[in-house]
Backbone as ProteinMPNN parsed JSONL, in Angstrom:
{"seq_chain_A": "XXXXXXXXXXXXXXXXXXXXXXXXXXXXXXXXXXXXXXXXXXXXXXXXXXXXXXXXXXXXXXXXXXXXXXXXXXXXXXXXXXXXXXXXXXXXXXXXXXXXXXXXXXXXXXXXXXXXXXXXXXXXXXXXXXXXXXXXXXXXXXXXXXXXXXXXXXXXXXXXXXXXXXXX", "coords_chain_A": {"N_chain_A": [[45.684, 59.994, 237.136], [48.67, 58.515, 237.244], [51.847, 60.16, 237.206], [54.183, 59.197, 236.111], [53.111, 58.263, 233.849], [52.526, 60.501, 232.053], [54.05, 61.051, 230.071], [53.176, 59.775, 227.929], [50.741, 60.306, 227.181], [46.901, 60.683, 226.497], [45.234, 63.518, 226.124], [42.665, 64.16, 227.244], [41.226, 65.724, 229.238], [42.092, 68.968, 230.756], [42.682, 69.331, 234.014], [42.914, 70.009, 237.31], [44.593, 67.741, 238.185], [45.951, 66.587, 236.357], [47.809, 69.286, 235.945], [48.877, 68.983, 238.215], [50.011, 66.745, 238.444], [52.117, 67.442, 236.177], [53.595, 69.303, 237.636], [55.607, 67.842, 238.983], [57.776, 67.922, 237.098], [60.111, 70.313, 237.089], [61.36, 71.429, 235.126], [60.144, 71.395, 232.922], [59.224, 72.634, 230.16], [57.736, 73.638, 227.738], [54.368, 72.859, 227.023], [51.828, 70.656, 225.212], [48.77, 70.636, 224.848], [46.563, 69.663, 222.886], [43.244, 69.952, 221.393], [42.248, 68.893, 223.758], [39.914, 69.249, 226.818], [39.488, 71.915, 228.389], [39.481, 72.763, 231.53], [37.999, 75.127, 233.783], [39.307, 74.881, 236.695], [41.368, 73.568, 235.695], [42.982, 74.96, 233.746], [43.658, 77.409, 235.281], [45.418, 76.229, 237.147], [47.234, 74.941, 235.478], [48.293, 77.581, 234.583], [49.577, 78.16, 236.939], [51.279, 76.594, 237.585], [54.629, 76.018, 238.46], [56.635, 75.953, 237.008], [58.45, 77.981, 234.154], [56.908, 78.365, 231.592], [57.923, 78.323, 228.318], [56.8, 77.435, 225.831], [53.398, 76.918, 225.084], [50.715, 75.307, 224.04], [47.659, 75.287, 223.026], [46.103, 74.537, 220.963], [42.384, 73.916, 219.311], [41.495, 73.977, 222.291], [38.825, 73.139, 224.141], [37.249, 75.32, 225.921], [39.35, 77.594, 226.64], [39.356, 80.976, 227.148], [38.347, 84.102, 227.419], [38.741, 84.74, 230.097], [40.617, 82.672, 231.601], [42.413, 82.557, 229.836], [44.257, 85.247, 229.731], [45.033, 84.896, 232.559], [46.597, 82.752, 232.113], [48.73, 83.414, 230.593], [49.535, 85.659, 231.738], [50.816, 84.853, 234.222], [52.858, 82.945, 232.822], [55.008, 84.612, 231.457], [57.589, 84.444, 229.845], [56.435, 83.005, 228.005], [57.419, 81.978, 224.465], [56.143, 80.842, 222.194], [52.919, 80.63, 220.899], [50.076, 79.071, 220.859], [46.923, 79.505, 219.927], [45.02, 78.388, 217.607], [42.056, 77.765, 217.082], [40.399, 78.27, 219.4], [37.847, 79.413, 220.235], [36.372, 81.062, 221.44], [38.072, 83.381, 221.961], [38.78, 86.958, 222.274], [39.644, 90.0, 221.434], [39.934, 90.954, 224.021], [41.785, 89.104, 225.17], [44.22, 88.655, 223.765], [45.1, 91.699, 223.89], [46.302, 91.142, 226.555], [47.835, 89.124, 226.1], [49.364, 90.208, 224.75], [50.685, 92.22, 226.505], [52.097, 90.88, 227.945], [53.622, 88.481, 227.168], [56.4, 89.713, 226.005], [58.618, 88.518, 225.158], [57.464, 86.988, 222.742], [58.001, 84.92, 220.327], [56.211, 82.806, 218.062], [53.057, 83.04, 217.103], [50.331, 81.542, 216.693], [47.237, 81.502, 215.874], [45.122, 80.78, 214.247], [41.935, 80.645, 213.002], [40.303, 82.092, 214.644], [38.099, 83.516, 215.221], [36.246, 85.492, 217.062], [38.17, 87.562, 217.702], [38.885, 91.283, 216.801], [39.302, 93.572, 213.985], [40.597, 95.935, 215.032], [41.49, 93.904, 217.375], [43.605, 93.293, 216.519], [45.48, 95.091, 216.205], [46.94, 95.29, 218.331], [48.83, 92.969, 218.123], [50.973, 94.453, 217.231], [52.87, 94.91, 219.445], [54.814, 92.903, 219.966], [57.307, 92.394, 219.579], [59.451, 90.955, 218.921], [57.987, 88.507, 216.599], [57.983, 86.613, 214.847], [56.406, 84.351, 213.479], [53.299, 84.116, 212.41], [50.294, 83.296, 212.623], [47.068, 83.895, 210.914], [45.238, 82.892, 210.006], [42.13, 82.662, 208.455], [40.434, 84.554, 210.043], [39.019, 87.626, 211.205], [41.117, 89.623, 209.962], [41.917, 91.073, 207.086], [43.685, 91.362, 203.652], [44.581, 93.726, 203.728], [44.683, 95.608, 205.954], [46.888, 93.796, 207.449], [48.678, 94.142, 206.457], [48.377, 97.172, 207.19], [47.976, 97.656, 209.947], [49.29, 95.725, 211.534], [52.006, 96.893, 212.232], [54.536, 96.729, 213.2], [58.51, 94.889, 212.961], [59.376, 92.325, 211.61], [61.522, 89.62, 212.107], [61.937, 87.724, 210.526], [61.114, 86.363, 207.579], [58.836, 84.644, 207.659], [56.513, 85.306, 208.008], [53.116, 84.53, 208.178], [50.589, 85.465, 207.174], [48.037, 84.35, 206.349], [45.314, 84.368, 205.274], [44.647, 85.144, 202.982], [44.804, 82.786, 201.938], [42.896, 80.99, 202.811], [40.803, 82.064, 201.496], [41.275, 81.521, 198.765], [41.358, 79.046, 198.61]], "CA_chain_A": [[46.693, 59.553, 236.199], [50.366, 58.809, 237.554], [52.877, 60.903, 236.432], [55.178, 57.979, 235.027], [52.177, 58.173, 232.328], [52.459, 61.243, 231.575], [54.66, 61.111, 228.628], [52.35, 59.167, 226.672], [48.8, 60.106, 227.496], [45.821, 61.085, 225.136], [44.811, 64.128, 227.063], [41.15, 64.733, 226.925], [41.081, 66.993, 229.809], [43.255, 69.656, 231.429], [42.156, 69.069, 234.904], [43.746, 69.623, 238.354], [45.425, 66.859, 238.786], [47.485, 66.751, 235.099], [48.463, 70.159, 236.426], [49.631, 68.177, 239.424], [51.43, 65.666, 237.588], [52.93, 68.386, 235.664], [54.243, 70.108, 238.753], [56.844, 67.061, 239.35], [58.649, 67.959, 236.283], [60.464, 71.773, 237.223], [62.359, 72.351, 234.571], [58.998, 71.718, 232.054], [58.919, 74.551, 229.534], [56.556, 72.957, 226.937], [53.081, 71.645, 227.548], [51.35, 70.712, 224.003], [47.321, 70.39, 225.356], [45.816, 69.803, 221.691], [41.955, 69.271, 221.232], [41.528, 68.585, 224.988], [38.62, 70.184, 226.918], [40.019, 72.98, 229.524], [38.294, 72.354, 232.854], [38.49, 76.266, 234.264], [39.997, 75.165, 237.16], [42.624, 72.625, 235.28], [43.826, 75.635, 232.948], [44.151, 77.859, 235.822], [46.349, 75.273, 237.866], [48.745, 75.273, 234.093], [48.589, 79.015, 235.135], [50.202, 77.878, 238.584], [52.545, 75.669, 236.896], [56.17, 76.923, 239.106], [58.365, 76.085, 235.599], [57.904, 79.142, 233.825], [56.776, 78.105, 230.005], [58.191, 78.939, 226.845], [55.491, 77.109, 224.36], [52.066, 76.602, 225.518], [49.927, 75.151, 222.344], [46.389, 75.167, 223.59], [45.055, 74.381, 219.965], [41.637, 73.3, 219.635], [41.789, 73.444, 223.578], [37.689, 73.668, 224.35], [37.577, 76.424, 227.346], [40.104, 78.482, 226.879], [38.26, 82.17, 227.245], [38.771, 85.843, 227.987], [39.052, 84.356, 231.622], [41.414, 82.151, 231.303], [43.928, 82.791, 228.789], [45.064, 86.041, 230.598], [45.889, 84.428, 233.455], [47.391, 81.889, 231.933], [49.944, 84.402, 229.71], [50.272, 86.956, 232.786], [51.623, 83.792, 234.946], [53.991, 82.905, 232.021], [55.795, 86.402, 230.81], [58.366, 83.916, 229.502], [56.301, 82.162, 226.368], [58.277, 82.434, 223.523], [55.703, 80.184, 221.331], [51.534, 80.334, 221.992], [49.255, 78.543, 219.779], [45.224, 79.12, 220.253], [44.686, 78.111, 216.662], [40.729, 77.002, 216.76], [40.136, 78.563, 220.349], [36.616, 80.316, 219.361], [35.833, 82.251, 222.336], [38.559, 84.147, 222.463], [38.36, 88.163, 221.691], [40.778, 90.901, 221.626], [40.774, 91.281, 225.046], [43.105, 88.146, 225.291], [45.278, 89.438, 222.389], [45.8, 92.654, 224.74], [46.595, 90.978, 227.701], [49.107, 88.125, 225.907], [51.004, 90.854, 224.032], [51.609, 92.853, 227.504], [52.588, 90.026, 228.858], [54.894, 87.743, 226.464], [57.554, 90.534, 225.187], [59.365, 87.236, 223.807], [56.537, 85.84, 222.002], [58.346, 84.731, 218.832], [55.328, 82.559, 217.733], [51.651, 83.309, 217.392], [49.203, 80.996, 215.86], [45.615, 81.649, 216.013], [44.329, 80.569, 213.266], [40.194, 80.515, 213.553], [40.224, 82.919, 216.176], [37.24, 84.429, 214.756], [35.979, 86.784, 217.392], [39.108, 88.525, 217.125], [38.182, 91.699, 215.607], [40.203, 93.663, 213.451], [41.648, 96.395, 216.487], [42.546, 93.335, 218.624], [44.918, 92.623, 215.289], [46.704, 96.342, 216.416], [48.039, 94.814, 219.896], [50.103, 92.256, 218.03], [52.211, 95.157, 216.914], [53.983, 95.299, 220.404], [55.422, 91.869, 220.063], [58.531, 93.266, 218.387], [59.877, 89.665, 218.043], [57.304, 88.062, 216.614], [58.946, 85.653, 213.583], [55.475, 83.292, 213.109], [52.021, 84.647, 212.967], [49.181, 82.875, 211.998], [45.873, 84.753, 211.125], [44.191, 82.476, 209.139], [40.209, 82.367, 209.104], [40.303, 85.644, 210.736], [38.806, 88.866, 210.779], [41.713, 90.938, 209.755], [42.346, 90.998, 205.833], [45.089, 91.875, 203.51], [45.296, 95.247, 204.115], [45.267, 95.082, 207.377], [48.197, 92.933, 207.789], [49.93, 95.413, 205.933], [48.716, 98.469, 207.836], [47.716, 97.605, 211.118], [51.336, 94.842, 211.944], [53.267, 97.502, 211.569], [56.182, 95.682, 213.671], [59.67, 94.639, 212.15], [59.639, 90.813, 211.8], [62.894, 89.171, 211.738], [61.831, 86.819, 210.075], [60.324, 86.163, 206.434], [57.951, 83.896, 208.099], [54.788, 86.015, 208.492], [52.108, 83.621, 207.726], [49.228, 86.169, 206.974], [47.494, 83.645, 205.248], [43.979, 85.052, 205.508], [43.992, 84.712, 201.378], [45.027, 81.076, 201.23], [41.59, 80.256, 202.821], [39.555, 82.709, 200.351], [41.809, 81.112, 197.235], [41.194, 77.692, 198.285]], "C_chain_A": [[48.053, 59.582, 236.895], [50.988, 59.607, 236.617], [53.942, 60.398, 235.722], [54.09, 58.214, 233.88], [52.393, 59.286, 231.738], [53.007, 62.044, 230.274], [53.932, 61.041, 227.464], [50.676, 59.236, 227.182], [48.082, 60.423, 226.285], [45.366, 61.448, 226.147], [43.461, 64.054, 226.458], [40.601, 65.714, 227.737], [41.885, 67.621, 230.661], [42.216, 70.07, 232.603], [43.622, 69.409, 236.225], [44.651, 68.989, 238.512], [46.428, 66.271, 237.48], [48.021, 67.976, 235.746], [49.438, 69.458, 237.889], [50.555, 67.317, 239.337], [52.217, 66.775, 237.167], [54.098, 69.127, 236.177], [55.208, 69.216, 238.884], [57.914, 66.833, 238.509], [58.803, 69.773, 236.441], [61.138, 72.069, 236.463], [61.615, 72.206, 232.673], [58.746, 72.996, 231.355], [58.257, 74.188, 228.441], [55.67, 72.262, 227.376], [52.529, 72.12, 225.967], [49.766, 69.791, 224.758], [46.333, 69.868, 223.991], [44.546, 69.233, 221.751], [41.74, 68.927, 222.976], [40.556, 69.712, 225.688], [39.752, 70.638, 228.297], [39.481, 73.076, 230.633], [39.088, 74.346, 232.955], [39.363, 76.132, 235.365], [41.783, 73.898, 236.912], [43.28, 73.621, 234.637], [44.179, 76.87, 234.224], [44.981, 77.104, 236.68], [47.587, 75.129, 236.867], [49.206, 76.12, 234.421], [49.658, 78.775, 236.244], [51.506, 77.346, 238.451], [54.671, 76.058, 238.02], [56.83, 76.757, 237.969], [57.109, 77.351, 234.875], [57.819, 78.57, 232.03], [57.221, 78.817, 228.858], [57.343, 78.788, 225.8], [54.697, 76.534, 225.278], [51.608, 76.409, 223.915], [48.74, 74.476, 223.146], [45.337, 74.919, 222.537], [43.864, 73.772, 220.261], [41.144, 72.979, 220.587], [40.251, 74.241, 223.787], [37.75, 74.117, 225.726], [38.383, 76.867, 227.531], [39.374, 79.687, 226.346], [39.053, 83.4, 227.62], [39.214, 85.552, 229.275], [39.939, 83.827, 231.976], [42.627, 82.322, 230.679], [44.981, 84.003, 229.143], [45.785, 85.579, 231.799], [46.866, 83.879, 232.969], [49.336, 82.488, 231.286], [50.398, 85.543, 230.754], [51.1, 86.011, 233.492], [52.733, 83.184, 234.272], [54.24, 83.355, 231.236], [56.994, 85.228, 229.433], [57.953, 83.201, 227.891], [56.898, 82.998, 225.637], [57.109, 81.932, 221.941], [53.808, 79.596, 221.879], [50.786, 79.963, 220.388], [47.728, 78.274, 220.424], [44.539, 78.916, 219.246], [42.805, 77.353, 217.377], [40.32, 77.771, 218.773], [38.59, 79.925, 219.981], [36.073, 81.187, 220.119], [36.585, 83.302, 222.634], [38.237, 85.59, 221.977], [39.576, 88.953, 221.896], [41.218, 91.36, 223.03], [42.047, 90.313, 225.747], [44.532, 88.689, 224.568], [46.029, 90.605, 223.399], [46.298, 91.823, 225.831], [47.972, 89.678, 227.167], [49.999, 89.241, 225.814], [51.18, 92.078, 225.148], [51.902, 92.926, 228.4], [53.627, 89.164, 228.751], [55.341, 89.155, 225.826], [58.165, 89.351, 224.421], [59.003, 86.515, 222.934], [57.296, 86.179, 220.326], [57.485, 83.922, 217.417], [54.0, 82.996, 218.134], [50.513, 82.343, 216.432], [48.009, 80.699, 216.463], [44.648, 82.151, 215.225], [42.723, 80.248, 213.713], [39.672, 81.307, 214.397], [39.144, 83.889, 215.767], [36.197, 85.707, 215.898], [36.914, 87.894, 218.15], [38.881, 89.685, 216.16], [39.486, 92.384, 215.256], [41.024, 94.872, 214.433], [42.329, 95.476, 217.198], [44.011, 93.211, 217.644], [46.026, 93.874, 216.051], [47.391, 96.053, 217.795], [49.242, 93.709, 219.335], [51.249, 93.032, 217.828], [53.325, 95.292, 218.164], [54.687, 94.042, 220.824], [56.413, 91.712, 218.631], [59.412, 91.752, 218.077], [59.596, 88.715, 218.078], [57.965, 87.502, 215.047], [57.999, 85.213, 213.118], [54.527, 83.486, 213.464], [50.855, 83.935, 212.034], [47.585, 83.138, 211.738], [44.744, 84.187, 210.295], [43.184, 82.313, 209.313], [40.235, 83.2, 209.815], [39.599, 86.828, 210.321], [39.883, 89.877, 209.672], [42.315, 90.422, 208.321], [43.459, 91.748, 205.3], [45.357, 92.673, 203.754], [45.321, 95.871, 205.619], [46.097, 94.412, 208.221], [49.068, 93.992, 207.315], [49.691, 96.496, 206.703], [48.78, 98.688, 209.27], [49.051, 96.753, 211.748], [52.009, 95.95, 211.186], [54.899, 97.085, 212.189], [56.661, 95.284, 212.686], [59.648, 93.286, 212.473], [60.566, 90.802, 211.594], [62.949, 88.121, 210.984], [60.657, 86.781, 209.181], [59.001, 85.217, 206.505], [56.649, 84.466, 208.602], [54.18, 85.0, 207.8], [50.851, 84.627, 207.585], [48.51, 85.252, 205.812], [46.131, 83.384, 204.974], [43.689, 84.699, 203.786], [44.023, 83.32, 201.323], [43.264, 80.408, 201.968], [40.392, 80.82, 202.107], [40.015, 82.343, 198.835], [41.236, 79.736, 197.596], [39.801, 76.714, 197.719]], "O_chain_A": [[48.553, 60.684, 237.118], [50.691, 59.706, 235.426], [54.553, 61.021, 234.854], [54.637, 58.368, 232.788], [52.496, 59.089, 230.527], [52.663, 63.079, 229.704], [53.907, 61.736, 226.448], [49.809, 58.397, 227.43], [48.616, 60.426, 225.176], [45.026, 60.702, 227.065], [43.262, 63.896, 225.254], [39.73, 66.486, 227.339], [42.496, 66.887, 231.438], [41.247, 70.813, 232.448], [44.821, 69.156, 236.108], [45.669, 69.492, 238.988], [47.464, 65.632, 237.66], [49.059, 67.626, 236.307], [50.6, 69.681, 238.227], [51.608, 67.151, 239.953], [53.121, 67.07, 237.949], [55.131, 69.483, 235.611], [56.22, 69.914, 238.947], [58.805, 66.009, 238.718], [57.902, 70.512, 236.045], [61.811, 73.063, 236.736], [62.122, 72.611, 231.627], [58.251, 74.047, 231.764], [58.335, 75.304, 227.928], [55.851, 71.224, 228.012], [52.615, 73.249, 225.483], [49.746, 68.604, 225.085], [45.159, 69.695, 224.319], [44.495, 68.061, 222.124], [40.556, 68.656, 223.176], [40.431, 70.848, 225.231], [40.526, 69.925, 228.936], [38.598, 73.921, 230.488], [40.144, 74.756, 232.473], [40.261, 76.972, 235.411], [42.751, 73.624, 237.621], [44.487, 73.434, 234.788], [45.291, 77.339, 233.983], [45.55, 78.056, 237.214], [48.747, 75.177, 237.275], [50.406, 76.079, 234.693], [50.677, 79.462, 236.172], [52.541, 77.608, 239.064], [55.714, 76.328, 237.423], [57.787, 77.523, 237.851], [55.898, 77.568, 234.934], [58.869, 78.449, 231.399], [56.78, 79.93, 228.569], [57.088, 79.664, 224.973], [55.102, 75.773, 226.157], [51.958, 77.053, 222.926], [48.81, 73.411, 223.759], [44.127, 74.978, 222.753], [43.852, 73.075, 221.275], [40.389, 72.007, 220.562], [40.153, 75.464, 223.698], [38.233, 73.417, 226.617], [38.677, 76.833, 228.726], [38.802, 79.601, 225.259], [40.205, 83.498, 228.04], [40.206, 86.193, 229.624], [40.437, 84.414, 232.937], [43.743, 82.181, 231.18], [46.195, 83.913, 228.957], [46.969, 85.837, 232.016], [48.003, 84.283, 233.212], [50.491, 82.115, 231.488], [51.427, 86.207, 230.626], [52.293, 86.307, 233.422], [53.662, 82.835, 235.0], [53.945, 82.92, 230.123], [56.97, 85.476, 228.227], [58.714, 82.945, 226.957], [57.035, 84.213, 225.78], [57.217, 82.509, 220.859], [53.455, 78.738, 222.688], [50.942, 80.435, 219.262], [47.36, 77.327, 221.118], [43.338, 79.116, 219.426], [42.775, 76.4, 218.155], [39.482, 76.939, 219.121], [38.661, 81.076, 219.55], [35.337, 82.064, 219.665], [36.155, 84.172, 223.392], [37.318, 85.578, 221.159], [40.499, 88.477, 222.558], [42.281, 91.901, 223.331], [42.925, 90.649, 226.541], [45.622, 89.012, 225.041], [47.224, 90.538, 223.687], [47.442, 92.278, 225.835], [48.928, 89.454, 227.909], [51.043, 89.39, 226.448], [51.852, 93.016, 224.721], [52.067, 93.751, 229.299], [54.43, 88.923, 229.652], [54.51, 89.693, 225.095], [58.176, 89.286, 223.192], [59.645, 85.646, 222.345], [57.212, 87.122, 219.54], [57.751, 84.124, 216.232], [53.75, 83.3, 219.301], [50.009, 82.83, 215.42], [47.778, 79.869, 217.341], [43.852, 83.09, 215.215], [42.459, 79.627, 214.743], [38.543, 81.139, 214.857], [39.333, 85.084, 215.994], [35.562, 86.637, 215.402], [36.56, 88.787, 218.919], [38.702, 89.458, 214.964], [40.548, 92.116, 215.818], [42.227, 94.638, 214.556], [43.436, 95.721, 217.678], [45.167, 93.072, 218.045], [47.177, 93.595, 216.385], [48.374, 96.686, 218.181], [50.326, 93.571, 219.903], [52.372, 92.609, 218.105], [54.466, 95.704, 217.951], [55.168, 94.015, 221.957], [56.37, 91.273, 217.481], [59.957, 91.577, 216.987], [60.067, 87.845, 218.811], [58.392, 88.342, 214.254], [58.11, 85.401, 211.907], [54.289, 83.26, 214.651], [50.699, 84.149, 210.832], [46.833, 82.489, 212.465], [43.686, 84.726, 209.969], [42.913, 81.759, 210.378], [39.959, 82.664, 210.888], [39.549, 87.082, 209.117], [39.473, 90.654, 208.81], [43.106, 89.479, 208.318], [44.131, 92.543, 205.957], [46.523, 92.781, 204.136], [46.187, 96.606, 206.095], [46.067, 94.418, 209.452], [50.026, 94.525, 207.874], [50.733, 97.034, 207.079], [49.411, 99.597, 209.81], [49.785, 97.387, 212.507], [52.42, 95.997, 210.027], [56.015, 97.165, 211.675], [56.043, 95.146, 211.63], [59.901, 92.994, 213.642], [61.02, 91.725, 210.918], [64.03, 87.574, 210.767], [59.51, 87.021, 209.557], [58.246, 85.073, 205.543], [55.936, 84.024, 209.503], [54.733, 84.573, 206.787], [49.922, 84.137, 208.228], [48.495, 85.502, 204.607], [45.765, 82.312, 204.494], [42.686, 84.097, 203.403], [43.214, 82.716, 200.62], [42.682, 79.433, 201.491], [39.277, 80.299, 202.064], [39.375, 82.715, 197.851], [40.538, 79.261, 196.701], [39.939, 75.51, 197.503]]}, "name": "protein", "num_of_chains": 1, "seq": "XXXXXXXXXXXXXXXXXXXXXXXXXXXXXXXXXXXXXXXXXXXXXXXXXXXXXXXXXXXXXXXXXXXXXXXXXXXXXXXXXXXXXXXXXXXXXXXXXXXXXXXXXXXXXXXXXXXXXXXXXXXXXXXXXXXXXXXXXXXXXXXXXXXXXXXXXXXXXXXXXXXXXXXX"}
């Protein structure tokens, strides 16, 4: 794929050589991957990335794993905004390794994240400014949002919205 395209593509896979395109833009601090399939060694090459990322949104992104997703969040300390909404393999050991790795993570959505169990929920607490959390379709229920996030949001924007998919 040239990198003149790269504005307007319809990714389908995060491969080498988008990471390569990617690389000729250095001052890149958003990549939005949605629904594309994660080659292992295309999401570790994102990892590689030299601009240091603020929002990664890896929704729906098939192959992102325990293997993966650490790297990817130890190589950029800097996200401010991570979205693994629908990412189904992940587990709490990702969860540990984002949150003590983004200190700035002001978003979190990972919605579906179902083998997330309800301990990995107690590592979000050290992402002290965390404004936007999305836990929907998750293990961890109401009272667990309440006891286990015991962090100070700054923001009225907790999304614990774990009931809105058992009301709907």
């Amino acid at each position: 794929m040239p990198c003149a395209a790269a504005h307007s593509f319809n990714c389908t896979q995060v491969t080498t050589d988008l990471a390569k395109c990617l690389q000729s833009f250095p001052r890149l601090r958003s990549v939005k991957l949605d629904s594309c399939l994660g080659t292992k060694s295309g999401l570790k090459a994102i990892g590689n990335l030299g601009a240091s990322l603020k929002e990664l949104n890896l929704s729906k992104c098939v192959g992102v794993t325990d293997e993966n997703l650490p790297f990817l969040v130890q190589t950029h300390k800097d996200l401010e905004k991570l979205d693994i909404t629908c990412c189904h393999t992940i587990t709490h050991a990702s969860i540990s390794s984002l949150t003590n790795s983004c200190l700035r993570l002001t978003s979190l959505r990972m919605e579906s994240c179902s083998l997330v169990s309800r301990e990995g929920f107690l590592f979000i607490g050290r992402c002290q400014l965390l404004e936007e959390l999305d836990v929907t379709d998750t293990e961890i229920d109401d009272q667990g949002c309440i006891s286990n996030l015991t962090f100070t949001l700054k923001s009225a924007y907790l999304q614990c919205m774990i009931y809105a998919s058992r009301f709907m």
